[in-house]
Short mmCIF file of C-alpha atoms and ligand atoms in Angstrom, two decimals:
data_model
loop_
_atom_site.label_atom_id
_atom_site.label_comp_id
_atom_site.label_asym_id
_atom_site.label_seq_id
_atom_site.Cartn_x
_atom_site.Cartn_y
_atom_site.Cartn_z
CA UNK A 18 -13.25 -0.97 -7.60
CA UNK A 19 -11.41 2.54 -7.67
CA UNK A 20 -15.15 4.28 -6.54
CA UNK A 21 -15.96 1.86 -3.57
CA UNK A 22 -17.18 2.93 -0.77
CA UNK A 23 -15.96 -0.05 0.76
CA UNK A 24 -12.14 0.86 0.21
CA UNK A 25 -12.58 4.51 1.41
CA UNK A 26 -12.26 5.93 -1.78
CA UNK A 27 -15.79 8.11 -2.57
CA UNK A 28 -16.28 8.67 -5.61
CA UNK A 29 -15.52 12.15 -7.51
CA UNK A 30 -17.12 15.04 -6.61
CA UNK A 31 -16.38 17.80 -8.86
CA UNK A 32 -13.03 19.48 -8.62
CA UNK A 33 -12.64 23.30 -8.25
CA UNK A 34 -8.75 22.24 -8.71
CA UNK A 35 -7.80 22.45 -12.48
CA UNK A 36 -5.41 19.75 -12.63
CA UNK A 37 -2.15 19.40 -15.13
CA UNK A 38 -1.64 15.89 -16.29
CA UNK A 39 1.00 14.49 -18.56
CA UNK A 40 0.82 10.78 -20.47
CA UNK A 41 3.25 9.04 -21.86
CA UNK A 42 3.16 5.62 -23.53
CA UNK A 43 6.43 3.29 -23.50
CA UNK A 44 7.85 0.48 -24.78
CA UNK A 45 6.42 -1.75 -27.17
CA UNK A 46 3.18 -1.01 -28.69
CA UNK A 47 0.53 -2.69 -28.44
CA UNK A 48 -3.13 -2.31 -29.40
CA UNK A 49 -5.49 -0.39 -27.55
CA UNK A 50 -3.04 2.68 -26.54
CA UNK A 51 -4.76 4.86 -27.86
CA UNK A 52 -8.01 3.50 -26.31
CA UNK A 53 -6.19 4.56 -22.41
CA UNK A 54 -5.17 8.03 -24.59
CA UNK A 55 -8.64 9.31 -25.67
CA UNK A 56 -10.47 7.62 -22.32
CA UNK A 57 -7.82 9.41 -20.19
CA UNK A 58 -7.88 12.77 -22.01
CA UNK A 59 -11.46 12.30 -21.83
CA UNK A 60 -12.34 11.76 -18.49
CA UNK A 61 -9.47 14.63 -17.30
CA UNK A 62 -11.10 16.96 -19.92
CA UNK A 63 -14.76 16.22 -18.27
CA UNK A 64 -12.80 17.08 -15.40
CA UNK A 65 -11.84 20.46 -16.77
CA UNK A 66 -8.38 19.18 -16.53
CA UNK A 67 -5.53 19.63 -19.07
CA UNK A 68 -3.86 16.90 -20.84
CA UNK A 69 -0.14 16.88 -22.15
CA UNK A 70 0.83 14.31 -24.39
CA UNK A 71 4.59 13.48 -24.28
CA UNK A 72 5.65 11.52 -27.24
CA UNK A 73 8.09 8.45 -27.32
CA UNK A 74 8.27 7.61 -24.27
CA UNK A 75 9.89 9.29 -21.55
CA UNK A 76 12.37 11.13 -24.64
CA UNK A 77 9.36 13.95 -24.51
CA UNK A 78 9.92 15.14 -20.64
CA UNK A 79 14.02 15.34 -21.75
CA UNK A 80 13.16 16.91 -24.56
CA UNK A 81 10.40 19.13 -24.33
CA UNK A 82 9.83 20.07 -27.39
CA UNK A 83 8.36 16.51 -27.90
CA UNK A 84 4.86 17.55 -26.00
CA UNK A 85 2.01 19.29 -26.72
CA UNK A 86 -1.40 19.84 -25.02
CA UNK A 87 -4.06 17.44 -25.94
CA UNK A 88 -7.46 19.13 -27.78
CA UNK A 89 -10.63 17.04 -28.29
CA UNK A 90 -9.66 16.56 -31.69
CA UNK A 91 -6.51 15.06 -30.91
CA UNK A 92 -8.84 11.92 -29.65
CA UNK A 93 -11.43 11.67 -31.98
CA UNK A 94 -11.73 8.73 -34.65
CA UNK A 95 -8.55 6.68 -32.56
CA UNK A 96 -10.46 4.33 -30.28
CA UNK A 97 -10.41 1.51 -32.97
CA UNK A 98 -6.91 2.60 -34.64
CA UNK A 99 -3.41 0.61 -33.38
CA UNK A 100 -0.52 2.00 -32.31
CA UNK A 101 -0.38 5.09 -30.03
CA UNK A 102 -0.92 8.66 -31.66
CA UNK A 103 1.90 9.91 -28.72
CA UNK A 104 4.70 7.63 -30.44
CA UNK A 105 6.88 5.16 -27.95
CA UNK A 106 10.65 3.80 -27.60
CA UNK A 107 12.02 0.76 -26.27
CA UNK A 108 15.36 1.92 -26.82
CA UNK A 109 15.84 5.11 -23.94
CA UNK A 110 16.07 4.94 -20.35
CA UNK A 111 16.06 7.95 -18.73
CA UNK A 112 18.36 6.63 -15.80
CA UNK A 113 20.51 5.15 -18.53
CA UNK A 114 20.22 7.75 -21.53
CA UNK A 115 22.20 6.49 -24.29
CA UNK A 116 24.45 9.29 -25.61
CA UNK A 117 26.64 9.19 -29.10
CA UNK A 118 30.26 10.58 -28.25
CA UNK A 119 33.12 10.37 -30.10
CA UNK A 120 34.23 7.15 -28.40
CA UNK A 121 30.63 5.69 -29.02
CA UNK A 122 27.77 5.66 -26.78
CA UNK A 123 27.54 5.91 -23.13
CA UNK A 124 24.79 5.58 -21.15
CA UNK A 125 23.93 9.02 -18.80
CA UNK A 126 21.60 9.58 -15.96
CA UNK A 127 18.94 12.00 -17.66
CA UNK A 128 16.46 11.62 -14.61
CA UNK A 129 16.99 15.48 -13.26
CA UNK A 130 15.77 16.45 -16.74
CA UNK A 131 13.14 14.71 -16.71
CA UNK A 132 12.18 15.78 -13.16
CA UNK A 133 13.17 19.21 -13.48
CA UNK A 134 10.86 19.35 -16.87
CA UNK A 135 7.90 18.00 -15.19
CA UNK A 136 7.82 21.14 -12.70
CA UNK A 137 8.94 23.56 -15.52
CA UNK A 138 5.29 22.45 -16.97
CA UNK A 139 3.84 22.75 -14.12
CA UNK A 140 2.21 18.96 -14.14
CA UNK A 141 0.20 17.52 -11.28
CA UNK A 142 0.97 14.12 -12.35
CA UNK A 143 2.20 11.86 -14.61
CA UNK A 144 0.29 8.40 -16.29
CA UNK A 145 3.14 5.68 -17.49
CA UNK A 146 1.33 3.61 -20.13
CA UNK A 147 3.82 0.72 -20.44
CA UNK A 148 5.16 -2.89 -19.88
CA UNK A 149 7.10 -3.73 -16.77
CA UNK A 150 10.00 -1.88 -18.25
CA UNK A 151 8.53 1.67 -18.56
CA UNK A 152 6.39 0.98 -15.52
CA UNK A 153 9.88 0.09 -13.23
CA UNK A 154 10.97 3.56 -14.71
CA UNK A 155 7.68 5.05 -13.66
CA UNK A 156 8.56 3.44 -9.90
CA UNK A 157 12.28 4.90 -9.97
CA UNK A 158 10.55 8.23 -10.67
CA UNK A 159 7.77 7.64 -7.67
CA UNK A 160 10.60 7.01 -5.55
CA UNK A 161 11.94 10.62 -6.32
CA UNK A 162 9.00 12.56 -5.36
CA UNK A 163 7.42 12.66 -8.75
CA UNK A 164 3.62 11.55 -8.55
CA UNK A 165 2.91 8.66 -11.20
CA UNK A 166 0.04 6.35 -12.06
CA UNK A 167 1.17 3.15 -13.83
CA UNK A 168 -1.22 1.92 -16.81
CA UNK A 169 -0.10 -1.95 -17.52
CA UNK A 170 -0.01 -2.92 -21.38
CA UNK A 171 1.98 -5.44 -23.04
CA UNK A 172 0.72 -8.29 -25.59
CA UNK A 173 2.74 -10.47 -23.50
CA UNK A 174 0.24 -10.65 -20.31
CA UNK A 175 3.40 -10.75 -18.55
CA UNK A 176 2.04 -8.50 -15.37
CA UNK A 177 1.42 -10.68 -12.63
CA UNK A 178 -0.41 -7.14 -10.52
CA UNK A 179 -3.54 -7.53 -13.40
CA UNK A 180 -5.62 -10.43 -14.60
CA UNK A 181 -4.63 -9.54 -17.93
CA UNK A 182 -3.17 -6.78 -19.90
CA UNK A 183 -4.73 -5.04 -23.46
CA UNK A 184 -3.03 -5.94 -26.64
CA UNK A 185 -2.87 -9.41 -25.59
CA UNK A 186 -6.14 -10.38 -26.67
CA UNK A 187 -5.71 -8.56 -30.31
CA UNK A 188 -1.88 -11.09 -30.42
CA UNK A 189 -3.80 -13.66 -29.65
CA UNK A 190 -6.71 -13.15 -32.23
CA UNK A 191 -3.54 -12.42 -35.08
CA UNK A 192 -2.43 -15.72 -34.14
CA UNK A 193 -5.25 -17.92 -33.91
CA UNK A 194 -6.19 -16.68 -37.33
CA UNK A 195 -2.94 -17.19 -38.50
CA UNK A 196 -3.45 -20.79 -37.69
CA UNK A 197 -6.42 -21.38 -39.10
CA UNK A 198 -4.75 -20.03 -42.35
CA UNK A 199 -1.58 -22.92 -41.73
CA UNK A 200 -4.10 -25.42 -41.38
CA UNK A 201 -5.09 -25.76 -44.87
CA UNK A 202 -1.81 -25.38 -46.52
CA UNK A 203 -0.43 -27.38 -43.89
CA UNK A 204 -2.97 -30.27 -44.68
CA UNK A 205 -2.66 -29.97 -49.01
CA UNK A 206 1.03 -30.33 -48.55
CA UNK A 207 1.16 -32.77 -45.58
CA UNK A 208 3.87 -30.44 -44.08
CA UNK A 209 4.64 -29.71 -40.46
CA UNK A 210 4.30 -26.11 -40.03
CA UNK A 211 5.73 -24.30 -37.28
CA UNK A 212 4.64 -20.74 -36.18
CA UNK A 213 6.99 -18.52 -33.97
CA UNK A 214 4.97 -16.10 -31.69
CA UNK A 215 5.95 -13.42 -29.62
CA UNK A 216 5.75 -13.72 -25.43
CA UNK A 217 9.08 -12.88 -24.92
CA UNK A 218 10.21 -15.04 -21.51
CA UNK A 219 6.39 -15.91 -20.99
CA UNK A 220 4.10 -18.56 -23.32
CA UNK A 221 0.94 -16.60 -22.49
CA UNK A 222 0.36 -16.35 -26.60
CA UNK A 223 1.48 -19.56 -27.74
CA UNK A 224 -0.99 -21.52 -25.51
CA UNK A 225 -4.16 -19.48 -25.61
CA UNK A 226 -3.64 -19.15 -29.41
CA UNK A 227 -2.11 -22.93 -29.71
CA UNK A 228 -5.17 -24.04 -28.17
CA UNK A 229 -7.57 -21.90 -29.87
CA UNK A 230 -6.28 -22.39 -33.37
CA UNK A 231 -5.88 -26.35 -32.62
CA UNK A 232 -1.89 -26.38 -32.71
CA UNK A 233 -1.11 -30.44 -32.38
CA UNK A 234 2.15 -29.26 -30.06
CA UNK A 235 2.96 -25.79 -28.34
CA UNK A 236 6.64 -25.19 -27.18
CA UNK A 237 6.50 -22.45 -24.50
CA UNK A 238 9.48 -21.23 -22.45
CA UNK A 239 7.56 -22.46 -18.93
CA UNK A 240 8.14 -26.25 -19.99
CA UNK A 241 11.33 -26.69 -21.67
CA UNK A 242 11.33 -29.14 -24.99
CA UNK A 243 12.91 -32.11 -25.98
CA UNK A 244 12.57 -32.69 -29.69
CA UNK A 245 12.37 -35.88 -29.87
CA UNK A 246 8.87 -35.48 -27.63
CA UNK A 247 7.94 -33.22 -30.45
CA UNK A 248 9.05 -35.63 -33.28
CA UNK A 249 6.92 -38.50 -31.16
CA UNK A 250 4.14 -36.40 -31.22
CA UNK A 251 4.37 -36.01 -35.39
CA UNK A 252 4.87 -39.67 -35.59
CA UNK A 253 1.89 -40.28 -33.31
CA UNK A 254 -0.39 -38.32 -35.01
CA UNK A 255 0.73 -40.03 -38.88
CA UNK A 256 -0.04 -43.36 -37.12
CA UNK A 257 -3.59 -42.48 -36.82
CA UNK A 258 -3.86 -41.08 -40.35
CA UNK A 259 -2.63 -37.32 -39.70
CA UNK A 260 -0.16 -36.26 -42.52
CA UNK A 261 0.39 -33.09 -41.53
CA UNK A 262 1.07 -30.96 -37.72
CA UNK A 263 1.01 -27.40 -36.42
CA UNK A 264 3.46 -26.30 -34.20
CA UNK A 265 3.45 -23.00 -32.38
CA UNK A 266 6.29 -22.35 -30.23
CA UNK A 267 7.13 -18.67 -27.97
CA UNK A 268 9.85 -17.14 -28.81
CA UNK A 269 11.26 -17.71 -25.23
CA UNK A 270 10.92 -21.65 -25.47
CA UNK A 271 14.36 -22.98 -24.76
CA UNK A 272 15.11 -26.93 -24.89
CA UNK A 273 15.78 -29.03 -22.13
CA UNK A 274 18.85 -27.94 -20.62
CA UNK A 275 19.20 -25.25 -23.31
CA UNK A 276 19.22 -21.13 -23.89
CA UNK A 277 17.10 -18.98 -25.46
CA UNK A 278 17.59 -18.37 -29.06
CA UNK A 279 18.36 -14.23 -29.87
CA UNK A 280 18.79 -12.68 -33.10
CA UNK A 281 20.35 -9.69 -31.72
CA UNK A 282 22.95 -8.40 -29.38
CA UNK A 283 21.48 -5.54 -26.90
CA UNK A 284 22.27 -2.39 -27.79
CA UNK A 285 23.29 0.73 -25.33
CA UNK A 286 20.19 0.83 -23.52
CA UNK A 287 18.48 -1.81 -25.17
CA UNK A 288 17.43 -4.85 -25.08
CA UNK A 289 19.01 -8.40 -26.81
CA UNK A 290 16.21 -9.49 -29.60
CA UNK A 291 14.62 -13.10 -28.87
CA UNK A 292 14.34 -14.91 -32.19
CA UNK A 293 15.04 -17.87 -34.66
CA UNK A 294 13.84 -20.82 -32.36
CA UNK A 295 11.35 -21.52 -34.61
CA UNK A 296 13.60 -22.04 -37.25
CA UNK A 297 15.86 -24.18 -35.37
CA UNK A 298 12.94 -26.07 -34.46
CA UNK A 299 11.43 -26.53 -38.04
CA UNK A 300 15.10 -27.94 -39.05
CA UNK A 301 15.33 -30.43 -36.45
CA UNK A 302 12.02 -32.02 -37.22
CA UNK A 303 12.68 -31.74 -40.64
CA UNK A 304 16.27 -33.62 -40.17
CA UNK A 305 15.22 -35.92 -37.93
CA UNK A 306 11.77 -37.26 -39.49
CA UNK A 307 12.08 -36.31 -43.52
CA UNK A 308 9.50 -34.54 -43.20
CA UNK A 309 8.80 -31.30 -44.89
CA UNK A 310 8.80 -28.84 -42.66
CA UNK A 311 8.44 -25.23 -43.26
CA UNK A 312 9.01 -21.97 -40.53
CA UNK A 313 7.80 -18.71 -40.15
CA UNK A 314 7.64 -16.17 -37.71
CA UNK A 315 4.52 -13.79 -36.92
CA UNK A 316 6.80 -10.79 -35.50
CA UNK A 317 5.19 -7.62 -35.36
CA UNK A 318 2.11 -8.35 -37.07
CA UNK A 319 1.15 -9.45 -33.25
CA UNK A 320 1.47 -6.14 -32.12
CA UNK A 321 -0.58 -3.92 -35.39
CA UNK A 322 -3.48 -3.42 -36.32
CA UNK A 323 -7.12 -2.77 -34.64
CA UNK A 324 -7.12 -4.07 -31.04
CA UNK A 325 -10.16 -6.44 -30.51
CA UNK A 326 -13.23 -5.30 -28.78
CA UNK A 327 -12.45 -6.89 -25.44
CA UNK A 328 -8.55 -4.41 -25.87
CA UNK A 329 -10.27 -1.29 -26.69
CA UNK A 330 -12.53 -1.59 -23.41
CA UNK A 331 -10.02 -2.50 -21.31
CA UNK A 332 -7.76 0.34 -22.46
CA UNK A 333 -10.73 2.08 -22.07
CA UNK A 334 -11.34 1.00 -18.70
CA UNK A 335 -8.05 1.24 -17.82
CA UNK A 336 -7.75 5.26 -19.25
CA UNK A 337 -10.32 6.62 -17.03
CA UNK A 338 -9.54 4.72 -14.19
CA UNK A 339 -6.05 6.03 -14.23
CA UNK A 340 -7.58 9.92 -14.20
CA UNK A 341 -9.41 8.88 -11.26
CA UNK A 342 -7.14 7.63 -9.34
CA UNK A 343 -5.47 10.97 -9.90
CA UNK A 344 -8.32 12.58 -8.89
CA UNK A 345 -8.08 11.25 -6.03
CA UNK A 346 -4.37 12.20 -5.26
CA UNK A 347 -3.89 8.06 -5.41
CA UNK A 348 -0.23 8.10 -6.90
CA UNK A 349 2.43 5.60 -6.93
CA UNK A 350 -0.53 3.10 -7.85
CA UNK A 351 -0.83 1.12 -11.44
CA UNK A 352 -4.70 0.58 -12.52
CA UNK A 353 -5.41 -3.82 -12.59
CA UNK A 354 -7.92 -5.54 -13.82
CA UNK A 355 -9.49 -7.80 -10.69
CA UNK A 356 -12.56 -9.37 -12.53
CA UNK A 357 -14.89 -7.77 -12.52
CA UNK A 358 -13.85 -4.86 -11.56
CA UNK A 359 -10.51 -1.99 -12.44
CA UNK A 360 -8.64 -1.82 -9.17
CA UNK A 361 -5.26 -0.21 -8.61
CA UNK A 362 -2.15 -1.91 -6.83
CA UNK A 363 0.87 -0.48 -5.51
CA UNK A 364 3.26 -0.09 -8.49
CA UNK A 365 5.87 -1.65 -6.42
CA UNK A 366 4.10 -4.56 -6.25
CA UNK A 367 3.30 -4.61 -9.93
CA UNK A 368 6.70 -4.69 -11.03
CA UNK A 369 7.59 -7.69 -8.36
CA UNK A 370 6.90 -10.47 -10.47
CA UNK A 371 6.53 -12.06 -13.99
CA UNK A 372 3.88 -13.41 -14.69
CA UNK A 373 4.29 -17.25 -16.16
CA UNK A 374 2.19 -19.94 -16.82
CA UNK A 375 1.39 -22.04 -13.93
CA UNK A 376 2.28 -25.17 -14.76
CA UNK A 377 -1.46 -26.07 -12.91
CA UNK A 378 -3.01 -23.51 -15.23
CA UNK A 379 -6.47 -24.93 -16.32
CA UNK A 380 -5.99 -24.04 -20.17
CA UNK A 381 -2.92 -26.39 -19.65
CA UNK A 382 -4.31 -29.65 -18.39
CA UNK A 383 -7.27 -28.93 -21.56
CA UNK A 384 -4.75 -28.75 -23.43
CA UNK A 385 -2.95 -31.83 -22.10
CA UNK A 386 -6.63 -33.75 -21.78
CA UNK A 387 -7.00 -33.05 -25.50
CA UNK A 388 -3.06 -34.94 -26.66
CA UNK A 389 -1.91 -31.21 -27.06
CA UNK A 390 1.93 -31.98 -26.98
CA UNK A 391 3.82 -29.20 -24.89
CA UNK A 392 7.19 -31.34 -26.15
CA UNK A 393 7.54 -32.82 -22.79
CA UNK A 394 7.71 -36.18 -22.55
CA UNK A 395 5.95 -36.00 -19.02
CA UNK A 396 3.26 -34.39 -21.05
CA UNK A 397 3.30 -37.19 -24.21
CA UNK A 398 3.19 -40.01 -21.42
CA UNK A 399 0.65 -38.96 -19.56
CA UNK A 400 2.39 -38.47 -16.70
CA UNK A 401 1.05 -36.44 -14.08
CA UNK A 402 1.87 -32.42 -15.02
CA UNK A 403 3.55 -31.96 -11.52
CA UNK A 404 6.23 -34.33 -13.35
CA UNK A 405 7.21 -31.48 -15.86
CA UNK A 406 9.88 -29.21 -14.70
CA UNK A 407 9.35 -25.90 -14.40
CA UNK A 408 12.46 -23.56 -15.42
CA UNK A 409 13.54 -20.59 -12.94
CA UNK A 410 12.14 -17.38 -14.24
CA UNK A 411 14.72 -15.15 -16.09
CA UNK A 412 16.83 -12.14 -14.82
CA UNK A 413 14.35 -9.10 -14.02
CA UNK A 414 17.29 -7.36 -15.75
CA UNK A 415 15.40 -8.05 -19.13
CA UNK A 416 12.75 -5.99 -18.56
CA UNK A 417 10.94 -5.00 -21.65
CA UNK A 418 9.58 -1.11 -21.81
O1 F6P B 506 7.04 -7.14 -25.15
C1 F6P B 506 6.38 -7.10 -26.34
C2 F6P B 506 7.23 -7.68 -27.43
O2 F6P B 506 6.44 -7.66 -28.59
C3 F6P B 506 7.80 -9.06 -27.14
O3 F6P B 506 6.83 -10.04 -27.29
C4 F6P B 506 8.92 -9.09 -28.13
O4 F6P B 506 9.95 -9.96 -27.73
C5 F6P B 506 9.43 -7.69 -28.11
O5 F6P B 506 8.37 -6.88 -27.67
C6 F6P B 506 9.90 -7.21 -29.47
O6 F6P B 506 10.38 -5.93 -29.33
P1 F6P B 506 10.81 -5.00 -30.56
O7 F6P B 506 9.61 -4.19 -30.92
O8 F6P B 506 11.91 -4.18 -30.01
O9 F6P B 506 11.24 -5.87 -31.70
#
C-alpha cells in the first residue's frame, strides 16, 4: 500500500514544492489510458502540480512540439472513453530511432534528446504508461539519471511485477461476448468455429475468455497443440450428440514442435506481427474431419472501445498512485496491483519476467475438470497436467511497447 505506515512511506502532507510532471503513454493501446491520464492529472493538479502531456509515446520529448500542458478540461468526460487522448506508437524507440535516409532507414540513438528535452522543460519527473516494451525504455532512461515511474498496461496481462494489468479485462469481455455470438451460428450451421485472440507470446485471453464463453478447446502458446488432439476433441464431442465446436486459440499458440505463425516482417524499430494461426488451424480441421469450418480473427476490436468497470478503476487506481509515488520522490518504481492493495515494485524487477500461464494455474485444471481441450493429448487423456510440456518462454527481444 503506497501510504503505509508500515513500509515507511507516510502519507502526503501537502507540498509547498510545485512539482513539473510529464506522462506519456506507449505502445499498444489499451482501454483505460485515459482512466491513469485524468486520475494522474488529477491527483498532481490537487497537488497544485503541473501536468505535461507528451503525445505518442516517447516521439513528444524528441519532438517537443508534440506536448502541451494539461488543463482540467483536457480530462473531463474521458474516464469511460478508449484509447488515450495523448496518442501512442509502437513503432519508435528512442535508443533505436528509426530515421529515413536516402539509403533507407537506420536506426539512431535519440536518447540525449530526449534527456536533454526533459530538463529544457524543466520536469520533475516522468510517468511511462506502457507494456514491458515502453516500460524497459522507461528503465534505460532511470538508468541515466532521469527520474521515472512505470504505469503497467497491456491487454495481454503479460507483467509478471502486477496481479493483473487494465485493458485486459475489457479483451476479455470483447471476447467472451464474441463467443457467445459464435455459439449460435456455430450451432444452426453445425460448424466448427475458430476465434483468433490477441495475447501475443502469453494465452492470458484465450483461457479466461475460452472458459468464460464455454470454448469446447483453447490453443494457447503455454501448451503447444497437436491437431489431431483437437480433431479428437471434435469427434468426441459429435459422439455424444454435439454437431458443432468453438475453438479459441492465442495468437502465440504454436504446434508441437512448431513456430509461431506472423503475418508480418518487423520493421526498423518494430516489431514482426503474430497472425494467421487461426486460419491454419480452421483448415486443418476442416481437411482432416470434412467438417465445415470457418476462421476469424478478433484483432483490434480487443483493444477499442469503453474499458470495463473493473479497467477504468484500476487505471484509476493505478493514475493516482503513480503521482504519489512521485510525491514522495519514489522513482525508478512501476505502480502493481498486490490484491488488495496498489503497491509499487522496482521497475527493474517488473521488466524481469513474462508473465505465462502456469501450467498449475487453477482456471486451468477447471478448465481441464470440465473436458475443456487445451489440444494436448496429456490434457484429452486425462493425464495428469504435470504431463504437458511446457515451452521455454520467447526471446525478451520481442518486447511489445
Ligand atoms: O500487446 C498488445 C497487442 O495487442 C498484442 O496482443 C498484439 O500482438 C499486438 O499488440 C498488436 O500490435 P499492433 O497494434 O501493432 O498490431
Amino acid at each position: 500500500m503506497l501510504y503505509s505506515r508500515k513500509d515507511g512511506h507516510p502519507p502526503p502532507m501537502p507540498t509547498k514544492k510545485k512539482k513539473r510532471i510529464g506522462i506519456l503513454t506507449g505502445g499498444g493501446d489499451c482501454p483505460g489510458l485515459n482512466a491513469v491520464i485524468r486520475a494522474a492529472f488529477q491527483t498532481a493538479h490537487n497537488f497544485g502540480w503541473d501536468v505535461l502531456g507528451i503525445e505518442d509515446s516517447f516521439d513528444g520529448l524528441i519532438d517537443t512540439r508534440k506536448t502541451r500542458w494539461l488543463k482540467p478540461a483536457d480530462v473531463r468526460g474521458i474516464l469511460h472513453t478508449g484509447g488515450t487522448i495523448l496518442g501512442t506508437s509502437n513503432k519508435t524507440h528512442p535508443f533505436r530511432f528509426p530515421v529515413k535516409t536516402k539509403t533507407g532507414v537506420v536506426l539512431q540513438d535519440r536518447s540525449r534528446d530526449v534527456v536533454r528535452n526533459f530538463k529544457k522543460l524543466k520536469l520533475d519527473g516522468l510517468i511511462v504508461v506502457g507494456g514491458d516494451g515502453s516500460l524497459a525504455i522507461a528503465l534505460e532512461f532511470s538508468k541515466k539519471g532521469l527520474p521515472v515511474i512505470g504505469v503497467p498496461k497491456t491487454i495481454d496481462n503479460d507483467l509478471s511485477a502486477t496481479d493483473v494489468t487494465f485493458g485486459f479485462d475489457t479483451a476479455v469481455s470483447v471476447v467472451t461476448e464474441a463467443l457467445d455470438r459464435l455459439h449460435t451460428t456455430a450451432q444452426s450451421h453445425r460448424r466448427v468455429m475458430v476465434l483468433e485472440v490477441m495475447g501475443r507470446h502469453v494465452g492470458w485471453i484465450a483461457l479466461h475468455a475460452g472458459v468464460a464463453g464455454g470454448a469446447d478447446i483453447i490453443l494457447i502458446p503455454e501448451i503447444p497443440f497437436d491437431i489431431q488432439a483437437v480433431v479428437a476433441k471434435i469427434r468426441e464431442r459429435e459422439r455424444r450428440g454435439r454437431s458443432f465446436s468453438i475453438v479459441v486459440v492465442a495468437e502465440g499458440a504454436v504446434p508441437v514442435g512448431g513456430e509461431e505463425t506472423y503475418q508480418a516482417q518487423a520493421v526498423a524499430g518494430g516489431q514482426a506481427r503474430l497472425g494467421g494461426i487461426g486460419d491454419a488451424v480452421a483448415a486443418q480441421i476442416g481437411e482432416i474431419t470434412g467438417n465445415e469450418t470457418r476462421s476469424l480473427v478478433l484483432g483490434h476490436l480487443q483493444r477499442g472501445g469503453q474499458p470495463t468497470t473493473f479497467d477504468r478503476l484500476l487505471g484509476t487506481r493505478f493514475g493516482s498512485a503513480a503521482v504519489r509515488l512521485a510525491l514522495q520522490d519514489r522513482w525508478g518504481q512501476m505502480v502493481a496491483l498486490v490484491p488488495p492493495d496498489v503497491t509499487s515494485v522496482p521497475l527493474e524487477k517488473a521488466v524481469s519476467e513474462m508473465k505465462r500461464v502456469p501450467l498449475d494455474s487453477d482456471i486451468l485444471r477447471a478448465a481441464g475438470d470440465l473436458g475443456i481441450s487445451f489440444g494436448s493429448f496429456n490434457n484429452a487423456s486425462g493425464e495428469p497436467r504435470e504431463a504437458v510440456t511446457a515451452r521455454a518462454p520467447p526471446a525478451r527481444a520481442r518486447r511489445k511497447r
